[in-house]
């Protein structure tokens, strides 16, 4: 999506790392609610109606995890009812719901991540630091469409010579192997060509189209600062929360929860800003 | 030398530090933190060593080609429910081109095929599981390349291993810690998946064993690459250089 386009690709990646690193490991329901809220709002802003399917799936995950956890875990003091001899406790139910929430928010955040961070961004970030890995990944991404085209070509040739349309394991394997045999030779030519042009020599340079600006640094510092604040509060035990044997009375720290909420909904600022600019500030003619 | 020191530091210092930090900071869900952290650190260490090592151009190209092939296989054979050729391809590549190539092919297969099938927190686990599939195959390469029955047996066993590792992941994801009862429930409910992994590995290894071996041996002879270079082509290569 275009909302983060003005930033260096490392900015959204740092942001998602900050958000998800807390949301994976916390058991605190307030933090989970923040993550879920931020994720749902962002997802709806970015994907609109397409997001509904994922939201339904997340609801189902929360419901299933909540309902089944008490079947495995019998800790907790408030018995709701008994199944056979085992108690079905309120605490286990709530713990299941909280687990469901963390899984659902992860699903939602990953979906937002996939919508915002593209393959090109990942390559742009790692191309300088991990040149070999980035080179191999971009080669793979280049080979896949070529291989698919070759495979389809061979398949159509088979159709044209009167083979049946039914898919069979044997025929797919034969075509697949033919693809490999064809492509392996071609690929070795690529490697000879790389070698001939001086691959692996020292003093190679790296060029990037975009420069790292002050606003990028500010955005990264903002996400990291909020994330560190949250981790400090977690480390101090202000955000500890437990379900067993009885629900914990504390765990709500306005400052810690507030900073995480701010972190989760901060991209909204850019979305709202862009939309307002688009709507109310038409270009001067 | 520096690379070796840094990688030793990663494995000997970072992993225990992660365990301690996890236990101190995340009492309730420390296991999930520690496991994810250890998986990430192991991958990072491996990739670091790989980045620093100088490797010839053919190795990169073969890694890229074979990863692309196994992603293609996942797409092409999608009409067969729960039969995936990826592990078979990774194993065969590792047997002919060495354990490091095998590890990288496995890791990249997981990473790139998840561009198509959806990234998630399972990606690092899958990368490690498939990477190790390749690594072990490469370690046993001498025996596996000569003995077909051993190769089929290995691919069946590694299918079960892969499934068990991914079950640990789903257990961690659900509970935040390894609850033995839940793990056993998961294993037994995923028994069908485990069996299908093992069966698909055996089926595809049996199908690909002979033709892949032929293609790879031809490459090895023609370009003097890989583990099993015939003496004649080795001498020819040396003469050319």
Short mmCIF file of C-alpha atoms in Angstrom, two decimals:
data_model
loop_
_atom_site.label_atom_id
_atom_site.label_comp_id
_atom_site.label_asym_id
_atom_site.label_seq_id
_atom_site.Cartn_x
_atom_site.Cartn_y
_atom_site.Cartn_z
CA UNK A 1 0.00 0.00 0.00
CA UNK A 2 1.09 3.51 -0.68
CA UNK A 3 0.82 4.85 2.87
CA UNK A 4 4.32 3.76 3.80
CA UNK A 5 5.78 4.43 0.36
CA UNK A 6 7.31 7.72 1.47
CA UNK A 7 9.48 5.84 3.97
CA UNK A 8 12.54 3.70 3.52
CA UNK A 9 11.43 0.04 3.48
CA UNK A 10 13.29 -0.60 6.72
CA UNK A 11 10.78 1.62 8.57
CA UNK A 12 7.69 -0.58 8.16
CA UNK A 13 9.80 -3.68 8.82
CA UNK A 14 11.09 -2.30 12.11
CA UNK A 15 7.59 -1.24 13.03
CA UNK A 16 6.13 -4.70 12.44
CA UNK A 17 8.99 -6.32 14.30
CA UNK A 18 8.27 -4.06 17.31
CA UNK A 19 4.54 -4.71 17.31
CA UNK A 20 4.76 -8.46 16.77
CA UNK A 21 7.62 -9.11 19.17
CA UNK A 22 5.40 -7.89 22.01
CA UNK A 23 2.18 -9.40 20.75
CA UNK A 24 3.69 -12.90 20.40
CA UNK A 25 5.02 -13.22 23.91
CA UNK A 26 2.60 -11.33 26.12
CA UNK A 27 -0.12 -12.99 28.13
CA UNK A 28 -1.56 -9.68 29.22
CA UNK A 29 -5.15 -9.27 27.97
CA UNK A 30 -4.93 -5.47 27.80
CA UNK A 31 -1.91 -5.58 25.50
CA UNK A 32 -3.59 -8.28 23.43
CA UNK A 33 -6.70 -6.13 23.10
CA UNK A 34 -4.53 -3.22 21.89
CA UNK A 35 -2.80 -5.43 19.31
CA UNK A 36 -6.08 -6.88 18.11
CA UNK A 37 -7.73 -3.44 17.89
CA UNK A 38 -4.83 -1.87 16.01
CA UNK A 39 -4.53 -4.83 13.65
CA UNK A 40 -8.24 -4.95 12.83
CA UNK A 41 -8.46 -1.21 12.20
CA UNK A 42 -5.37 -1.23 9.97
CA UNK A 43 -6.54 -4.31 8.09
CA UNK A 44 -9.93 -2.74 7.42
CA UNK A 45 -8.32 0.52 6.28
CA UNK A 46 -5.96 -1.25 3.91
CA UNK A 47 -7.91 -4.17 2.54
CA UNK A 48 -11.50 -2.97 3.04
CA UNK A 49 -14.05 -5.69 2.19
CA UNK A 50 -11.37 -8.28 1.39
CA UNK A 51 -10.44 -8.36 5.07
CA UNK A 52 -13.78 -9.78 6.21
CA UNK A 53 -12.83 -13.37 5.41
CA UNK A 54 -9.72 -13.18 7.56
CA UNK A 55 -11.65 -11.50 10.37
CA UNK A 56 -14.19 -14.33 10.32
CA UNK A 57 -11.35 -16.85 10.47
CA UNK A 58 -9.79 -15.01 13.42
CA UNK A 59 -13.10 -15.00 15.28
CA UNK A 60 -13.38 -18.74 14.68
CA UNK A 61 -9.84 -19.26 16.00
CA UNK A 62 -10.61 -17.29 19.16
CA UNK A 63 -13.84 -19.22 19.73
CA UNK A 64 -12.27 -22.64 19.16
CA UNK A 65 -9.24 -21.93 21.34
CA UNK A 66 -11.45 -20.54 24.11
CA UNK A 67 -13.83 -23.48 24.05
CA UNK A 68 -11.24 -26.25 23.84
CA UNK A 69 -8.57 -25.02 26.28
CA UNK A 70 -10.58 -26.00 29.42
CA UNK A 71 -10.86 -29.52 28.01
CA UNK A 72 -7.07 -29.92 28.26
CA UNK A 73 -6.35 -27.74 31.28
CA UNK A 74 -8.19 -28.12 34.55
CA UNK A 75 -6.46 -25.45 36.61
CA UNK A 76 -8.39 -22.52 38.06
CA UNK A 77 -10.68 -22.16 41.04
CA UNK A 78 -14.01 -21.08 39.50
CA UNK A 79 -15.74 -24.21 38.22
CA UNK A 80 -18.42 -23.54 35.66
CA UNK A 81 -19.56 -27.15 35.20
CA UNK A 82 -18.16 -30.66 35.08
CA UNK A 83 -17.44 -32.88 32.11
CA UNK A 84 -17.17 -36.39 33.51
CA UNK A 85 -14.94 -35.83 36.52
CA UNK A 86 -12.98 -32.90 35.14
CA UNK A 87 -13.99 -29.34 35.94
CA UNK A 88 -14.52 -26.81 33.16
CA UNK A 89 -13.11 -23.66 34.72
CA UNK A 90 -13.67 -19.98 33.98
CA UNK A 91 -9.94 -19.24 34.23
CA UNK A 92 -9.03 -21.87 31.66
CA UNK A 93 -11.77 -20.54 29.38
CA UNK A 94 -10.40 -17.00 29.62
CA UNK A 95 -6.84 -18.24 29.15
CA UNK A 96 -7.97 -20.03 25.99
CA UNK A 97 -9.64 -16.86 24.76
CA UNK A 98 -6.43 -14.92 25.40
CA UNK A 99 -4.37 -17.50 23.47
CA UNK A 100 -6.90 -17.31 20.66
CA UNK A 101 -6.59 -13.53 20.69
CA UNK A 102 -2.82 -13.67 20.39
CA UNK A 103 -3.01 -16.16 17.50
CA UNK A 104 -5.70 -14.12 15.76
CA UNK A 105 -3.80 -10.87 16.16
CA UNK A 106 -0.69 -12.53 14.76
CA UNK A 107 -2.67 -13.71 11.73
CA UNK A 108 -4.09 -10.24 11.24
CA UNK A 109 -0.73 -8.48 11.67
CA UNK A 110 0.95 -10.85 9.24
CA UNK A 111 -1.73 -10.09 6.72
CA UNK A 112 -1.15 -6.34 7.17
CA UNK A 113 2.60 -7.00 6.88
CA UNK A 114 2.14 -8.88 3.62
CA UNK A 115 0.02 -6.05 2.25
CA UNK A 116 2.54 -3.34 3.10
CA UNK A 117 5.97 -4.94 2.80
CA UNK A 118 6.60 -6.38 -0.65
CA UNK A 119 9.36 -8.70 -1.85
CA UNK A 120 11.16 -5.73 -3.36
CA UNK A 121 11.26 -4.04 0.03
CA UNK A 122 12.75 -7.12 1.65
CA UNK A 123 15.40 -7.32 -1.04
CA UNK A 124 16.14 -3.61 -0.76
CA UNK A 125 16.73 -3.94 2.96
CA UNK A 126 18.82 -7.10 2.89
CA UNK A 127 20.59 -6.54 -0.44
CA UNK A 128 23.34 -4.52 1.17
CA UNK A 129 23.78 -6.50 4.37
CA UNK A 130 23.24 -10.02 3.03
CA UNK A 131 24.25 -9.76 -0.62
CA UNK A 132 24.49 -13.50 -1.28
CA UNK A 133 21.13 -14.32 0.26
CA UNK A 134 19.44 -11.47 -1.57
CA UNK A 135 21.04 -12.58 -4.84
CA UNK A 136 19.84 -16.16 -4.39
CA UNK A 137 16.32 -15.09 -3.45
CA UNK A 138 16.01 -12.80 -6.43
CA UNK A 139 17.35 -15.59 -8.68
CA UNK A 140 14.75 -18.00 -7.28
CA UNK A 141 11.99 -15.49 -7.81
CA UNK A 142 13.21 -15.08 -11.38
CA UNK A 143 13.46 -18.83 -12.05
CA UNK A 144 9.99 -19.74 -10.83
CA UNK A 145 7.97 -18.00 -13.59
CA UNK A 146 10.42 -19.27 -16.22
CA UNK A 147 10.11 -22.83 -14.96
CA UNK A 148 6.33 -22.55 -14.85
CA UNK A 149 6.26 -21.30 -18.42
CA UNK A 150 8.48 -24.17 -19.53
CA UNK A 151 6.29 -26.67 -17.71
CA UNK A 152 3.12 -25.30 -19.31
CA UNK A 153 4.79 -25.35 -22.71
CA UNK A 154 5.70 -29.02 -22.33
CA UNK A 155 2.22 -29.82 -21.03
CA UNK A 156 0.59 -28.14 -24.01
CA UNK A 157 2.90 -30.03 -26.34
CA UNK A 158 1.65 -33.23 -24.72
CA UNK A 159 -1.96 -32.14 -25.15
CA UNK A 160 -1.34 -31.33 -28.79
CA UNK A 161 0.05 -34.81 -29.40
CA UNK A 162 -3.13 -36.32 -28.05
CA UNK A 163 -2.45 -36.99 -24.39
CA UNK A 164 -5.44 -37.07 -22.08
CA UNK A 165 -6.41 -34.02 -20.04
CA UNK A 166 -6.53 -35.98 -16.82
CA UNK A 167 -3.71 -35.08 -14.44
CA UNK A 168 -1.53 -37.97 -13.47
CA UNK A 169 1.39 -38.28 -11.12
CA UNK A 170 3.52 -40.05 -13.68
CA UNK A 171 3.08 -37.50 -16.44
CA UNK A 172 3.64 -34.55 -14.08
CA UNK A 173 6.82 -36.18 -12.84
CA UNK A 174 8.07 -36.77 -16.39
CA UNK A 175 7.42 -33.15 -17.35
CA UNK A 176 8.95 -31.93 -14.11
CA UNK A 177 12.15 -33.88 -14.72
CA UNK A 178 12.27 -32.61 -18.31
CA UNK A 179 12.04 -29.06 -16.95
CA UNK A 180 14.97 -29.73 -14.64
CA UNK A 181 17.08 -31.33 -17.35
CA UNK A 182 16.48 -28.41 -19.68
CA UNK A 183 16.96 -25.73 -17.07
CA UNK A 184 20.02 -27.23 -15.36
CA UNK A 185 22.17 -26.77 -18.46
CA UNK A 186 20.93 -23.24 -19.03
CA UNK A 187 21.60 -22.35 -15.42
CA UNK A 188 25.17 -23.62 -15.57
CA UNK A 189 25.68 -21.24 -18.48
CA UNK A 190 24.51 -18.44 -16.18
CA UNK A 191 27.07 -19.44 -13.61
CA UNK A 192 29.88 -19.56 -16.20
CA UNK A 193 28.79 -16.12 -17.35
CA UNK A 194 28.81 -14.81 -13.78
CA UNK A 195 32.29 -16.18 -13.29
CA UNK A 196 33.47 -14.65 -16.55
CA UNK A 197 32.17 -11.24 -15.49
CA UNK A 198 34.02 -11.33 -12.22
CA UNK A 199 31.55 -12.66 -9.69
CA UNK A 200 33.14 -13.05 -6.27
CA UNK A 201 35.88 -10.52 -6.83
CA UNK A 202 36.45 -8.00 -4.07
CA UNK A 203 35.59 -4.28 -4.18
CA UNK A 204 32.13 -4.62 -5.60
CA UNK A 205 29.95 -1.59 -4.98
CA UNK A 206 26.32 -1.39 -4.04
CA UNK A 207 23.92 1.29 -5.25
CA UNK A 208 20.54 2.15 -3.82
CA UNK A 209 18.01 4.46 -5.41
CA UNK A 210 16.64 5.86 -2.22
CA UNK A 211 18.55 7.63 0.50
CA UNK A 212 17.95 7.27 4.19
CA UNK A 213 16.33 10.50 5.39
CA UNK A 214 15.85 12.14 8.75
CA UNK A 215 12.15 11.33 8.72
CA UNK A 216 13.02 7.63 8.37
CA UNK A 217 15.29 7.83 11.39
CA UNK A 218 12.59 9.65 13.34
CA UNK A 219 9.98 7.02 12.48
CA UNK A 220 12.30 4.17 13.46
CA UNK A 221 13.21 5.92 16.69
CA UNK A 222 9.50 6.41 17.46
CA UNK A 223 8.65 2.71 17.03
CA UNK A 224 11.74 1.52 18.88
CA UNK A 225 11.19 3.95 21.77
CA UNK A 226 7.61 2.81 22.33
CA UNK A 227 8.65 -0.83 22.02
CA UNK A 228 11.46 -0.37 24.55
CA UNK A 229 9.09 1.37 26.96
CA UNK A 230 6.77 -1.63 26.76
CA UNK A 231 9.63 -4.07 27.29
CA UNK A 232 10.86 -2.07 30.29
CA UNK A 233 7.42 -2.29 31.84
CA UNK A 234 7.23 -6.02 31.07
CA UNK A 235 10.69 -6.50 32.57
CA UNK A 236 9.73 -4.63 35.72
CA UNK A 237 6.70 -6.87 36.11
CA UNK A 238 4.18 -4.03 35.88
CA UNK A 239 2.42 -5.77 33.00
CA UNK A 240 2.48 -9.28 34.49
CA UNK A 241 -0.80 -11.05 34.32
CA UNK A 242 -1.76 -14.54 35.36
CA UNK A 243 -4.88 -16.63 35.01
CA UNK A 244 -4.25 -19.46 37.45
CA UNK A 245 -5.39 -20.19 40.07
CA UNK A 246 -7.42 -16.99 40.08
CA UNK A 247 -7.44 -14.08 37.59
CA UNK A 248 -4.83 -11.54 38.55
CA UNK A 249 -6.23 -8.22 39.79
CA UNK A 250 -3.34 -6.09 38.47
CA UNK A 251 -1.54 -6.02 35.15
CA UNK A 252 -3.10 -2.80 33.91
CA UNK A 253 -0.45 -0.12 33.82
CA UNK A 254 -1.85 2.97 32.04
CA UNK A 255 1.54 4.10 30.78
CA UNK A 256 2.68 0.73 29.44
CA UNK A 257 -0.64 -0.19 27.87
CA UNK A 258 -1.03 3.34 26.51
CA UNK A 259 2.35 3.28 24.80
CA UNK A 260 1.60 -0.08 23.19
CA UNK A 261 -1.79 1.20 22.02
CA UNK A 262 -0.07 4.25 20.54
CA UNK A 263 2.43 1.96 18.81
CA UNK A 264 -0.33 -0.21 17.36
CA UNK A 265 -2.44 2.60 15.96
CA UNK A 266 0.36 4.97 14.89
CA UNK A 267 0.15 4.06 11.15
CA UNK A 268 -3.41 5.36 11.21
CA UNK A 269 -1.94 8.84 11.43
CA UNK A 270 -0.43 8.52 7.95
CA UNK A 271 -3.53 6.93 6.48
CA UNK A 272 -5.79 9.65 7.85
CA UNK A 273 -3.34 12.36 6.77
CA UNK A 274 -3.12 11.03 3.20
CA UNK A 275 -6.88 10.67 2.89
CA UNK A 276 -7.53 14.16 4.23
CA UNK A 277 -4.94 15.68 1.92
CA UNK A 278 -6.43 13.83 -1.04
CA UNK A 279 -9.95 14.86 -0.13
CA UNK A 280 -9.58 18.46 0.93
CA UNK A 281 -6.42 19.81 -0.68
CA UNK A 282 -6.78 19.50 -4.44
CA UNK A 283 -3.74 20.45 -6.49
CA UNK A 284 -3.44 24.10 -7.37
CA UNK A 285 -4.34 24.66 -11.00
CA UNK B 1 39.07 -17.43 11.58
CA UNK B 2 37.01 -14.40 12.59
CA UNK B 3 33.96 -16.02 11.08
CA UNK B 4 34.54 -19.14 13.13
CA UNK B 5 34.88 -17.12 16.35
CA UNK B 6 31.69 -15.17 15.69
CA UNK B 7 29.74 -18.31 14.82
CA UNK B 8 31.03 -20.05 17.95
CA UNK B 9 29.95 -17.00 19.97
CA UNK B 10 26.51 -17.19 18.41
CA UNK B 11 26.10 -20.83 19.26
CA UNK B 12 27.81 -20.87 22.67
CA UNK B 13 26.83 -17.46 24.10
CA UNK B 14 23.68 -16.26 22.41
CA UNK B 15 21.65 -19.41 22.86
CA UNK B 16 22.21 -19.77 26.62
CA UNK B 17 21.72 -16.00 26.99
CA UNK B 18 18.41 -16.30 25.18
CA UNK B 19 17.32 -19.14 27.46
CA UNK B 20 18.19 -17.13 30.58
CA UNK B 21 16.54 -13.96 29.26
CA UNK B 22 13.42 -15.91 28.35
CA UNK B 23 13.14 -17.42 31.80
CA UNK B 24 13.76 -14.08 33.51
CA UNK B 25 11.46 -11.92 31.40
CA UNK B 26 8.68 -14.20 30.22
CA UNK B 27 7.92 -16.52 33.08
CA UNK B 28 4.60 -17.78 31.80
CA UNK B 29 5.51 -18.18 28.13
CA UNK B 30 9.26 -18.56 28.37
CA UNK B 31 9.39 -21.78 26.34
CA UNK B 32 7.84 -20.21 23.27
CA UNK B 33 10.25 -17.26 23.49
CA UNK B 34 13.25 -19.52 23.98
CA UNK B 35 12.32 -21.93 21.18
CA UNK B 36 11.56 -19.21 18.65
CA UNK B 37 14.69 -17.33 19.68
CA UNK B 38 16.90 -20.39 19.39
CA UNK B 39 15.50 -21.24 15.97
CA UNK B 40 16.08 -17.68 14.77
CA UNK B 41 19.59 -17.52 16.20
CA UNK B 42 20.53 -20.85 14.62
CA UNK B 43 19.28 -19.66 11.25
CA UNK B 44 21.04 -16.32 11.69
CA UNK B 45 24.28 -18.05 12.60
CA UNK B 46 24.09 -20.35 9.65
CA UNK B 47 23.30 -17.54 7.23
CA UNK B 48 26.12 -15.44 8.72
CA UNK B 49 28.67 -18.18 8.15
CA UNK B 50 27.30 -18.71 4.67
CA UNK B 51 27.49 -15.01 3.81
CA UNK B 52 31.10 -14.74 4.91
CA UNK B 53 32.30 -17.90 3.22
CA UNK B 54 33.40 -17.52 -0.37
CA UNK B 55 31.39 -19.85 -2.52
CA UNK B 56 31.70 -20.42 -6.25
CA UNK B 57 29.06 -19.11 -8.65
CA UNK B 58 27.78 -22.58 -9.53
CA UNK B 59 26.80 -23.23 -5.93
CA UNK B 60 24.57 -20.14 -5.75
CA UNK B 61 23.02 -20.97 -9.08
CA UNK B 62 22.35 -24.60 -8.15
CA UNK B 63 20.83 -23.52 -4.83
CA UNK B 64 18.58 -21.06 -6.63
CA UNK B 65 17.58 -23.57 -9.31
CA UNK B 66 16.77 -26.40 -6.93
CA UNK B 67 14.82 -24.14 -4.56
CA UNK B 68 12.86 -22.84 -7.53
CA UNK B 69 12.26 -26.45 -8.64
CA UNK B 70 10.88 -27.46 -5.28
CA UNK B 71 8.63 -24.40 -5.13
CA UNK B 72 7.47 -25.31 -8.65
CA UNK B 73 6.91 -28.86 -7.46
CA UNK B 74 4.74 -27.63 -4.63
CA UNK B 75 2.65 -25.76 -7.21
CA UNK B 76 2.62 -28.42 -9.93
CA UNK B 77 1.78 -31.36 -7.70
CA UNK B 78 -0.85 -29.36 -5.78
CA UNK B 79 -3.57 -31.49 -7.41
CA UNK B 80 -2.46 -34.46 -5.30
CA UNK B 81 -3.74 -33.82 -1.79
CA UNK B 82 -0.95 -33.60 0.81
CA UNK B 83 1.79 -35.01 -1.45
CA UNK B 84 4.70 -32.58 -1.69
CA UNK B 85 7.94 -33.26 -3.55
CA UNK B 86 9.98 -30.60 -1.68
CA UNK B 87 11.73 -32.89 0.79
CA UNK B 88 12.63 -35.41 -1.91
CA UNK B 89 14.19 -32.68 -4.06
CA UNK B 90 16.09 -31.24 -1.11
CA UNK B 91 17.42 -34.67 -0.13
CA UNK B 92 18.57 -35.53 -3.65
CA UNK B 93 20.26 -32.14 -4.09
CA UNK B 94 22.05 -32.52 -0.77
CA UNK B 95 23.23 -36.03 -1.65
CA UNK B 96 24.85 -34.86 -4.85
CA UNK B 97 26.01 -31.34 -3.96
CA UNK B 98 26.88 -31.51 -0.27
CA UNK B 99 25.31 -30.68 3.06
CA UNK B 100 25.64 -26.91 2.96
CA UNK B 101 23.96 -26.67 -0.42
CA UNK B 102 21.27 -28.98 1.00
CA UNK B 103 20.70 -26.77 4.02
CA UNK B 104 20.44 -23.63 1.93
CA UNK B 105 18.07 -25.27 -0.58
CA UNK B 106 15.82 -26.36 2.29
CA UNK B 107 15.84 -22.98 3.98
CA UNK B 108 15.22 -21.06 0.76
CA UNK B 109 12.46 -23.45 -0.30
CA UNK B 110 10.57 -22.72 2.90
CA UNK B 111 11.21 -18.98 2.71
CA UNK B 112 10.29 -18.49 -0.94
CA UNK B 113 7.39 -20.92 -1.14
CA UNK B 114 5.86 -18.99 1.75
CA UNK B 115 5.90 -15.89 -0.46
CA UNK B 116 3.31 -17.81 -2.47
CA UNK B 117 1.51 -19.71 0.28
CA UNK B 118 1.64 -17.05 3.01
CA UNK B 119 4.36 -16.02 5.45
CA UNK B 120 3.85 -16.52 9.13
CA UNK B 121 5.58 -17.25 12.37
CA UNK B 122 5.97 -20.85 11.17
CA UNK B 123 8.44 -19.78 8.46
CA UNK B 124 11.61 -20.00 10.63
CA UNK B 125 10.62 -23.41 11.95
CA UNK B 126 9.92 -24.66 8.45
CA UNK B 127 13.21 -23.22 7.23
CA UNK B 128 15.11 -25.00 9.98
CA UNK B 129 13.23 -28.27 9.53
CA UNK B 130 13.78 -28.41 5.77
CA UNK B 131 17.32 -27.11 6.15
CA UNK B 132 18.16 -29.92 8.55
CA UNK B 133 16.53 -32.40 6.19
CA UNK B 134 19.07 -31.34 3.59
CA UNK B 135 21.97 -31.08 6.01
CA UNK B 136 21.60 -34.62 7.35
CA UNK B 137 21.11 -35.97 3.84
CA UNK B 138 24.35 -34.29 2.84
CA UNK B 139 26.15 -35.72 5.87
CA UNK B 140 25.01 -39.23 4.96
CA UNK B 141 25.58 -38.53 1.28
CA UNK B 142 28.27 -41.19 0.76
CA UNK B 143 25.99 -44.00 1.85
CA UNK B 144 22.75 -42.60 0.45
CA UNK B 145 24.08 -42.13 -3.07
CA UNK B 146 25.13 -45.76 -3.38
CA UNK B 147 22.28 -47.49 -1.61
CA UNK B 148 18.74 -46.95 -2.90
CA UNK B 149 17.00 -48.70 -0.05
CA UNK B 150 18.87 -46.61 2.51
CA UNK B 151 17.86 -43.45 0.61
CA UNK B 152 14.17 -44.42 0.64
CA UNK B 153 14.41 -45.32 4.33
CA UNK B 154 16.08 -42.00 5.11
CA UNK B 155 13.40 -40.05 3.28
CA UNK B 156 10.63 -41.84 5.21
CA UNK B 157 12.34 -41.22 8.56
CA UNK B 158 13.03 -37.57 7.78
CA UNK B 159 9.36 -37.08 6.85
CA UNK B 160 8.36 -38.22 10.33
CA UNK B 161 11.06 -36.00 11.87
CA UNK B 162 9.80 -32.97 9.92
CA UNK B 163 6.27 -33.57 11.07
CA UNK B 164 7.29 -33.95 14.72
CA UNK B 165 9.27 -30.70 14.60
CA UNK B 166 6.33 -28.82 13.10
CA UNK B 167 4.06 -30.32 15.78
CA UNK B 168 6.32 -28.79 18.43
CA UNK B 169 5.82 -25.50 16.65
CA UNK B 170 2.03 -25.76 16.59
CA UNK B 171 2.05 -26.82 20.23
CA UNK B 172 4.10 -23.74 21.10
CA UNK B 173 1.82 -21.57 19.09
CA UNK B 174 -1.30 -22.83 20.83
CA UNK B 175 -0.09 -22.99 24.40
CA UNK B 176 3.00 -20.84 24.63
CA UNK B 177 4.68 -23.85 26.17
CA UNK B 178 5.04 -27.53 25.48
CA UNK B 179 2.22 -29.25 27.30
CA UNK B 180 2.96 -32.94 26.94
CA UNK B 181 -0.69 -33.98 26.81
CA UNK B 182 -1.45 -31.43 24.12
CA UNK B 183 1.65 -32.47 22.18
CA UNK B 184 0.57 -36.10 22.26
CA UNK B 185 -2.94 -35.13 21.17
CA UNK B 186 -1.45 -33.10 18.33
CA UNK B 187 0.82 -35.92 17.25
CA UNK B 188 -1.99 -38.43 17.20
CA UNK B 189 -4.38 -36.07 15.44
CA UNK B 190 -1.66 -35.20 12.93
CA UNK B 191 -0.75 -38.87 12.42
CA UNK B 192 -2.35 -38.75 8.99
CA UNK B 193 -0.20 -35.79 8.01
CA UNK B 194 2.93 -37.51 9.34
CA UNK B 195 2.16 -40.64 7.34
CA UNK B 196 1.44 -38.58 4.24
CA UNK B 197 4.78 -36.77 4.60
CA UNK B 198 6.64 -40.05 4.88
CA UNK B 199 4.72 -41.61 1.99
CA UNK B 200 5.11 -38.60 -0.28
CA UNK B 201 8.83 -38.45 0.47
CA UNK B 202 9.24 -42.09 -0.41
CA UNK B 203 7.08 -41.84 -3.55
CA UNK B 204 8.85 -38.78 -4.88
CA UNK B 205 12.32 -39.98 -3.94
CA UNK B 206 11.63 -43.24 -5.76
CA UNK B 207 10.33 -41.33 -8.79
CA UNK B 208 13.13 -38.77 -8.94
CA UNK B 209 16.06 -40.85 -7.70
CA UNK B 210 17.19 -42.22 -11.03
CA UNK B 211 16.55 -39.24 -13.39
CA UNK B 212 17.82 -36.62 -10.94
CA UNK B 213 20.91 -38.70 -10.33
CA UNK B 214 21.50 -38.88 -14.07
CA UNK B 215 21.09 -35.12 -14.53
CA UNK B 216 23.27 -34.25 -11.56
CA UNK B 217 25.99 -36.71 -12.49
CA UNK B 218 26.06 -35.24 -15.98
CA UNK B 219 26.46 -31.74 -14.54
CA UNK B 220 29.19 -32.96 -12.20
CA UNK B 221 31.09 -34.59 -15.04
CA UNK B 222 30.63 -31.78 -17.51
CA UNK B 223 31.47 -28.85 -15.25
CA UNK B 224 33.55 -30.59 -12.57
CA UNK B 225 31.31 -29.48 -9.69
CA UNK B 226 29.67 -31.21 -6.75
CA UNK B 227 30.90 -34.00 -4.52
CA UNK B 228 31.40 -36.86 -6.93
CA UNK B 229 33.60 -35.49 -9.64
CA UNK B 230 35.04 -38.23 -11.80
CA UNK B 231 38.84 -38.17 -11.87
CA UNK B 232 39.00 -37.55 -15.62
CA UNK B 233 36.95 -34.37 -15.57
CA UNK B 234 38.79 -33.14 -12.50
CA UNK B 235 42.06 -33.37 -14.38
CA UNK B 236 40.54 -31.68 -17.38
CA UNK B 237 39.30 -28.81 -15.22
CA UNK B 238 42.72 -28.42 -13.66
CA UNK B 239 44.31 -28.40 -17.05
CA UNK B 240 41.90 -25.69 -18.15
CA UNK B 241 42.74 -23.53 -15.17
#
